[in-house]
mmCIF file with all atom_site columns, C-alpha atoms in Angstrom:
data_model
loop_
_atom_site.group_PDB
_atom_site.id
_atom_site.type_symbol
_atom_site.label_atom_id
_atom_site.label_alt_id
_atom_site.label_comp_id
_atom_site.label_asym_id
_atom_site.label_entity_id
_atom_site.label_seq_id
_atom_site.pdbx_PDB_ins_code
_atom_site.Cartn_x
_atom_site.Cartn_y
_atom_site.Cartn_z
_atom_site.occupancy
_atom_site.B_iso_or_equiv
_atom_site.pdbx_formal_charge
_atom_site.auth_seq_id
_atom_site.auth_comp_id
_atom_site.auth_asym_id
_atom_site.auth_atom_id
_atom_site.pdbx_PDB_model_num
ATOM 1  C CA . MET N 1 1  ? -4.700  12.452 -6.474 1.00 0.00 ? 861 MET N CA 1
ATOM 2  C CA . ASN N 1 2  ? -4.097  8.703  -6.552 1.00 0.00 ? 862 ASN N CA 1
ATOM 3  C CA . ASN N 1 3  ? -7.421  7.033  -5.703 1.00 0.00 ? 863 ASN N CA 1
ATOM 4  C CA . ASN N 1 4  ? -5.753  3.620  -5.482 1.00 0.00 ? 864 ASN N CA 1
ATOM 5  C CA . LEU N 1 5  ? -4.069  4.223  -2.147 1.00 0.00 ? 865 LEU N CA 1
ATOM 6  C CA . ASN N 1 6  ? -4.082  1.259  0.179  1.00 0.00 ? 866 ASN N CA 1
ATOM 7  C CA . PHE N 1 7  ? -5.049  2.452  3.647  1.00 0.00 ? 867 PHE N CA 1
ATOM 8  C CA . TRP N 1 8  ? -3.888  -0.007 6.287  1.00 0.00 ? 868 TRP N CA 1
ATOM 9  C CA . PHE N 1 9  ? -4.622  1.826  9.490  1.00 0.00 ? 869 PHE N CA 1
ATOM 10 C CA . GLY N 1 10 ? -6.108  5.123  10.512 1.00 0.00 ? 870 GLY N CA 1
ATOM 11 C CA . MET N 1 11 ? -6.859  6.895  13.751 1.00 0.00 ? 871 MET N CA 1
ATOM 12 C CA . TYR N 1 12 ? -8.329  10.161 14.882 1.00 0.00 ? 872 TYR N CA 1
ATOM 13 C CA . ASN N 1 13 ? -6.134  12.272 17.152 1.00 0.00 ? 873 ASN N CA 1
ATOM 14 C CA . PRO N 1 14 ? -8.366  14.652 19.155 1.00 0.00 ? 874 PRO N CA 1
ATOM 15 C CA . ALA N 1 15 ? -5.372  16.624 20.456 1.00 0.00 ? 875 ALA N CA 1
ATOM 16 C CA . THR N 1 16 ? -4.505  17.784 16.940 1.00 0.00 ? 876 THR N CA 1
ATOM 17 C CA . ASP N 1 17 ? -7.980  17.344 15.402 1.00 0.00 ? 877 ASP N CA 1
ATOM 18 C CA . SER N 1 18 ? -6.457  15.239 12.660 1.00 0.00 ? 878 SER N CA 1
ATOM 19 C CA . ILE N 1 19 ? -6.601  11.791 11.149 1.00 0.00 ? 879 ILE N CA 1
ATOM 20 C CA . ILE N 1 20 ? -3.372  9.899  10.633 1.00 0.00 ? 880 ILE N CA 1
ATOM 21 C CA . VAL N 1 21 ? -3.443  7.149  8.010  1.00 0.00 ? 881 VAL N CA 1
ATOM 22 C CA . ASN N 1 22 ? -0.765  4.533  7.355  1.00 0.00 ? 882 ASN N CA 1
ATOM 23 C CA . THR N 1 23 ? -0.747  3.750  3.642  1.00 0.00 ? 883 THR N CA 1
ATOM 24 C CA . GLY N 1 24 ? 1.447   0.689  4.034  1.00 0.00 ? 884 GLY N CA 1
ATOM 25 C CA . GLU N 1 25 ? 4.082   2.186  1.728  1.00 0.00 ? 885 GLU N CA 1
ATOM 26 C CA . ASN N 1 26 ? 6.370   3.580  4.436  1.00 0.00 ? 886 ASN N CA 1
ATOM 27 C CA . ALA N 1 27 ? 4.270   6.711  4.331  1.00 0.00 ? 887 ALA N CA 1
ATOM 28 C CA . ILE N 1 28 ? 1.510   8.324  6.313  1.00 0.00 ? 888 ILE N CA 1
ATOM 29 C CA . LEU N 1 29 ? -1.151  10.819 5.352  1.00 0.00 ? 889 LEU N CA 1
ATOM 30 C CA . VAL N 1 30 ? -2.354  13.447 7.793  1.00 0.00 ? 890 VAL N CA 1
ATOM 31 C CA . PHE N 1 31 ? -5.779  15.006 7.344  1.00 0.00 ? 891 PHE N CA 1
ATOM 32 C CA . CYS N 1 32 ? -6.395  18.190 9.289  1.00 0.00 ? 892 CYS N CA 1
ATOM 33 C CA . CYS N 1 33 ? -10.114 17.921 10.060 1.00 0.00 ? 893 CYS N CA 1
ATOM 34 C CA . LYS N 1 34 ? -10.549 21.664 10.568 1.00 0.00 ? 894 LYS N CA 1
ATOM 35 C CA . GLU N 1 35 ? -9.255  22.317 7.056  1.00 0.00 ? 895 GLU N CA 1
ATOM 36 C CA . CYS N 1 36 ? -11.199 19.469 5.465  1.00 0.00 ? 896 CYS N CA 1
ATOM 37 C CA . ASN N 1 37 ? -14.404 20.441 7.270  1.00 0.00 ? 897 ASN N CA 1
ATOM 38 C CA . SER N 1 38 ? -14.054 24.070 6.189  1.00 0.00 ? 898 SER N CA 1
ATOM 39 C CA . SER N 1 39 ? -14.857 23.066 2.611  1.00 0.00 ? 899 SER N CA 1
ATOM 40 C CA . VAL N 1 40 ? -18.298 21.755 3.617  1.00 0.00 ? 900 VAL N CA 1
ATOM 41 C CA . ILE N 1 41 ? -21.409 23.937 3.516  1.00 0.00 ? 901 ILE N CA 1
ATOM 42 C CA . PHE N 1 42 ? -23.788 23.098 6.343  1.00 0.00 ? 902 PHE N CA 1
ATOM 43 C CA . ASP N 1 43 ? -27.561 23.669 6.251  1.00 0.00 ? 903 ASP N CA 1
ATOM 44 C CA . ASN N 1 44 ? -27.367 23.926 10.024 1.00 0.00 ? 904 ASN N CA 1
ATOM 45 C CA . PRO N 1 45 ? -24.070 24.776 11.800 1.00 0.00 ? 905 PRO N CA 1
ATOM 46 C CA . THR N 1 46 ? -24.622 21.904 14.253 1.00 0.00 ? 906 THR N CA 1
ATOM 47 C CA . ASP N 1 47 ? -24.408 19.454 11.330 1.00 0.00 ? 907 ASP N CA 1
ATOM 48 C CA . ILE N 1 48 ? -20.629 19.555 11.740 1.00 0.00 ? 908 ILE N CA 1
ATOM 49 C CA . VAL N 1 49 ? -21.169 16.879 14.389 1.00 0.00 ? 909 VAL N CA 1
ATOM 50 C CA . TYR N 1 50 ? -21.655 14.393 11.523 1.00 0.00 ? 910 TYR N CA 1
ATOM 51 C CA . LEU N 1 51 ? -18.064 14.926 10.437 1.00 0.00 ? 911 LEU N CA 1
ATOM 52 C CA . TYR N 1 52 ? -16.602 14.750 13.935 1.00 0.00 ? 912 TYR N CA 1
ATOM 53 C CA . ARG N 1 53 ? -18.480 11.529 14.645 1.00 0.00 ? 913 ARG N CA 1
ATOM 54 C CA . LEU N 1 54 ? -17.272 10.108 11.333 1.00 0.00 ? 914 LEU N CA 1
ATOM 55 C CA . ALA N 1 55 ? -13.674 11.105 12.100 1.00 0.00 ? 915 ALA N CA 1
ATOM 56 C CA . GLU N 1 56 ? -13.796 9.499  15.549 1.00 0.00 ? 916 GLU N CA 1
ATOM 57 C CA . GLU N 1 57 ? -15.697 6.323  14.650 1.00 0.00 ? 917 GLU N CA 1
ATOM 58 C CA . SER N 1 58 ? -14.538 5.674  11.064 1.00 0.00 ? 918 SER N CA 1
ATOM 59 C CA . PRO N 1 59 ? -11.287 7.544  10.405 1.00 0.00 ? 919 PRO N CA 1
ATOM 60 C CA . LEU N 1 60 ? -10.472 5.564  7.256  1.00 0.00 ? 920 LEU N CA 1
ATOM 61 C CA . LEU N 1 61 ? -13.856 6.355  5.716  1.00 0.00 ? 921 LEU N CA 1
ATOM 62 C CA . TYR N 1 62 ? -13.393 10.032 6.628  1.00 0.00 ? 922 TYR N CA 1
ATOM 63 C CA . ALA N 1 63 ? -9.979  10.013 4.926  1.00 0.00 ? 923 ALA N CA 1
ATOM 64 C CA . LYS N 1 64 ? -11.315 8.332  1.787  1.00 0.00 ? 924 LYS N CA 1
ATOM 65 C CA . LEU N 1 65 ? -14.195 10.813 1.560  1.00 0.00 ? 925 LEU N CA 1
ATOM 66 C CA . ALA N 1 66 ? -11.825 13.733 2.142  1.00 0.00 ? 926 ALA N CA 1
ATOM 67 C CA . LEU N 1 67 ? -9.823  12.612 -0.900 1.00 0.00 ? 927 LEU N CA 1
ATOM 68 C CA . LYS N 1 68 ? -12.898 12.578 -3.153 1.00 0.00 ? 928 LYS N CA 1
ATOM 69 C CA . GLU N 1 69 ? -14.227 15.734 -4.712 1.00 0.00 ? 929 GLU N CA 1
ATOM 70 C CA . ASN N 1 70 ? -17.318 16.690 -2.679 1.00 0.00 ? 930 ASN N CA 1
ATOM 71 C CA . GLY N 1 71 ? -16.949 13.494 -0.628 1.00 0.00 ? 931 GLY N CA 1
ATOM 72 C CA . LEU N 1 72 ? -17.449 15.107 2.781  1.00 0.00 ? 932 LEU N CA 1
ATOM 73 C CA . GLN N 1 73 ? -20.155 17.420 1.420  1.00 0.00 ? 933 GLN N CA 1
ATOM 74 C CA . ASP N 1 74 ? -22.029 14.475 -0.067 1.00 0.00 ? 934 ASP N CA 1
ATOM 75 C CA . TYR N 1 75 ? -21.757 12.623 3.257  1.00 0.00 ? 935 TYR N CA 1
ATOM 76 C CA . VAL N 1 76 ? -23.241 15.551 5.233  1.00 0.00 ? 936 VAL N CA 1
ATOM 77 C CA . ASP N 1 77 ? -25.979 16.027 2.632  1.00 0.00 ? 937 ASP N CA 1
ATOM 78 C CA . ALA N 1 78 ? -26.872 12.321 2.853  1.00 0.00 ? 938 ALA N CA 1
ATOM 79 C CA . MET N 1 79 ? -26.998 12.476 6.644  1.00 0.00 ? 939 MET N CA 1
ATOM 80 C CA . ASN N 1 80 ? -29.427 15.399 6.411  1.00 0.00 ? 940 ASN N CA 1
ATOM 81 C CA . GLU N 1 81 ? -31.768 13.379 4.195  1.00 0.00 ? 941 GLU N CA 1
ATOM 82 C CA . ARG N 1 82 ? -32.194 10.594 6.740  1.00 0.00 ? 942 ARG N CA 1
#
Protein backbone atom coordinates (compact mmCIF):
# COMPACT_ATOMS: atom_id res chain seq x y z
CA MET A 1 0.00 0.00 0.00
CA ASN A 2 1.25 3.49 -0.81
CA ASN A 3 1.92 5.23 2.52
CA ASN A 4 2.51 8.55 0.78
CA LEU A 5 -1.13 9.25 0.01
CA ASN A 6 -2.17 12.85 0.44
CA PHE A 7 -5.47 12.94 2.30
CA TRP A 8 -7.26 16.22 1.70
CA PHE A 9 -10.61 15.63 3.31
CA GLY A 10 -12.33 12.86 5.19
CA MET A 11 -15.68 12.33 6.82
CA TYR A 12 -17.49 9.63 8.70
CA ASN A 13 -20.84 8.56 7.26
CA PRO A 14 -22.92 6.97 10.05
CA ALA A 15 -25.55 5.71 7.59
CA THR A 16 -23.02 3.41 5.94
CA ASP A 17 -20.60 3.13 8.89
CA SER A 18 -17.77 4.17 6.62
CA ILE A 19 -15.15 6.85 6.19
CA ILE A 20 -14.82 8.55 2.84
CA VAL A 21 -11.47 10.18 2.10
CA ASN A 22 -10.62 12.49 -0.80
CA THR A 23 -7.01 11.89 -1.78
CA GLY A 24 -6.83 14.97 -3.98
CA GLU A 25 -5.95 12.85 -7.02
CA ASN A 26 -9.46 12.61 -8.48
CA ALA A 27 -9.95 9.57 -6.30
CA ILE A 28 -11.61 8.66 -3.05
CA LEU A 29 -10.96 5.89 -0.58
CA VAL A 30 -13.79 4.26 1.34
CA PHE A 31 -13.07 2.52 4.63
CA CYS A 32 -15.80 0.22 5.88
CA CYS A 33 -15.46 0.60 9.66
CA LYS A 34 -17.14 -2.73 10.41
CA GLU A 35 -14.53 -4.54 8.32
CA CYS A 36 -11.60 -2.53 9.65
CA ASN A 37 -12.76 -2.91 13.25
CA SER A 38 -13.17 -6.67 12.84
CA SER A 39 -9.39 -7.05 12.67
CA VAL A 40 -8.96 -5.60 16.18
CA ILE A 41 -8.86 -7.79 19.28
CA PHE A 42 -10.50 -6.09 22.24
CA ASP A 43 -9.67 -6.80 25.90
CA ASN A 44 -13.21 -5.68 26.66
CA PRO A 45 -15.94 -5.71 23.96
CA THR A 46 -16.99 -2.18 24.95
CA ASP A 47 -13.54 -0.93 23.88
CA ILE A 48 -14.90 -0.73 20.33
CA VAL A 49 -16.20 2.69 21.37
CA TYR A 50 -12.61 3.97 20.99
CA LEU A 51 -12.73 3.22 17.27
CA TYR A 52 -16.18 4.69 16.72
CA ARG A 53 -15.20 7.88 18.53
CA LEU A 54 -12.02 8.07 16.46
CA ALA A 55 -13.97 7.55 13.23
CA GLU A 56 -16.48 10.28 14.12
CA GLU A 57 -14.06 12.85 15.56
CA SER A 58 -10.89 12.22 13.51
CA PRO A 59 -11.79 10.36 10.30
CA LEU A 60 -8.45 11.11 8.62
CA LEU A 61 -6.49 9.69 11.55
CA TYR A 62 -8.74 6.61 11.54
CA ALA A 63 -8.06 6.15 7.81
CA LYS A 64 -4.30 6.54 8.23
CA LEU A 65 -4.25 4.04 11.09
CA ALA A 66 -6.41 1.61 9.11
CA LEU A 67 -3.78 1.65 6.35
CA LYS A 68 -0.97 0.75 8.76
CA GLU A 69 -0.35 -2.80 9.83
CA ASN A 70 -1.74 -3.09 13.38
CA GLY A 71 -2.54 0.64 13.36
CA LEU A 72 -6.06 0.34 14.78
CA GLN A 73 -4.97 -2.41 17.19
CA ASP A 74 -2.11 -0.27 18.46
CA TYR A 75 -4.52 2.66 18.93
CA VAL A 76 -6.96 0.58 21.02
CA ASP A 77 -4.10 -0.90 23.04
CA ALA A 78 -2.75 2.60 23.75
CA MET A 79 -6.19 3.81 24.83
CA ASN A 80 -6.41 0.90 27.28
CA GLU A 81 -3.10 1.90 28.88
CA ARG A 82 -4.30 5.40 29.77
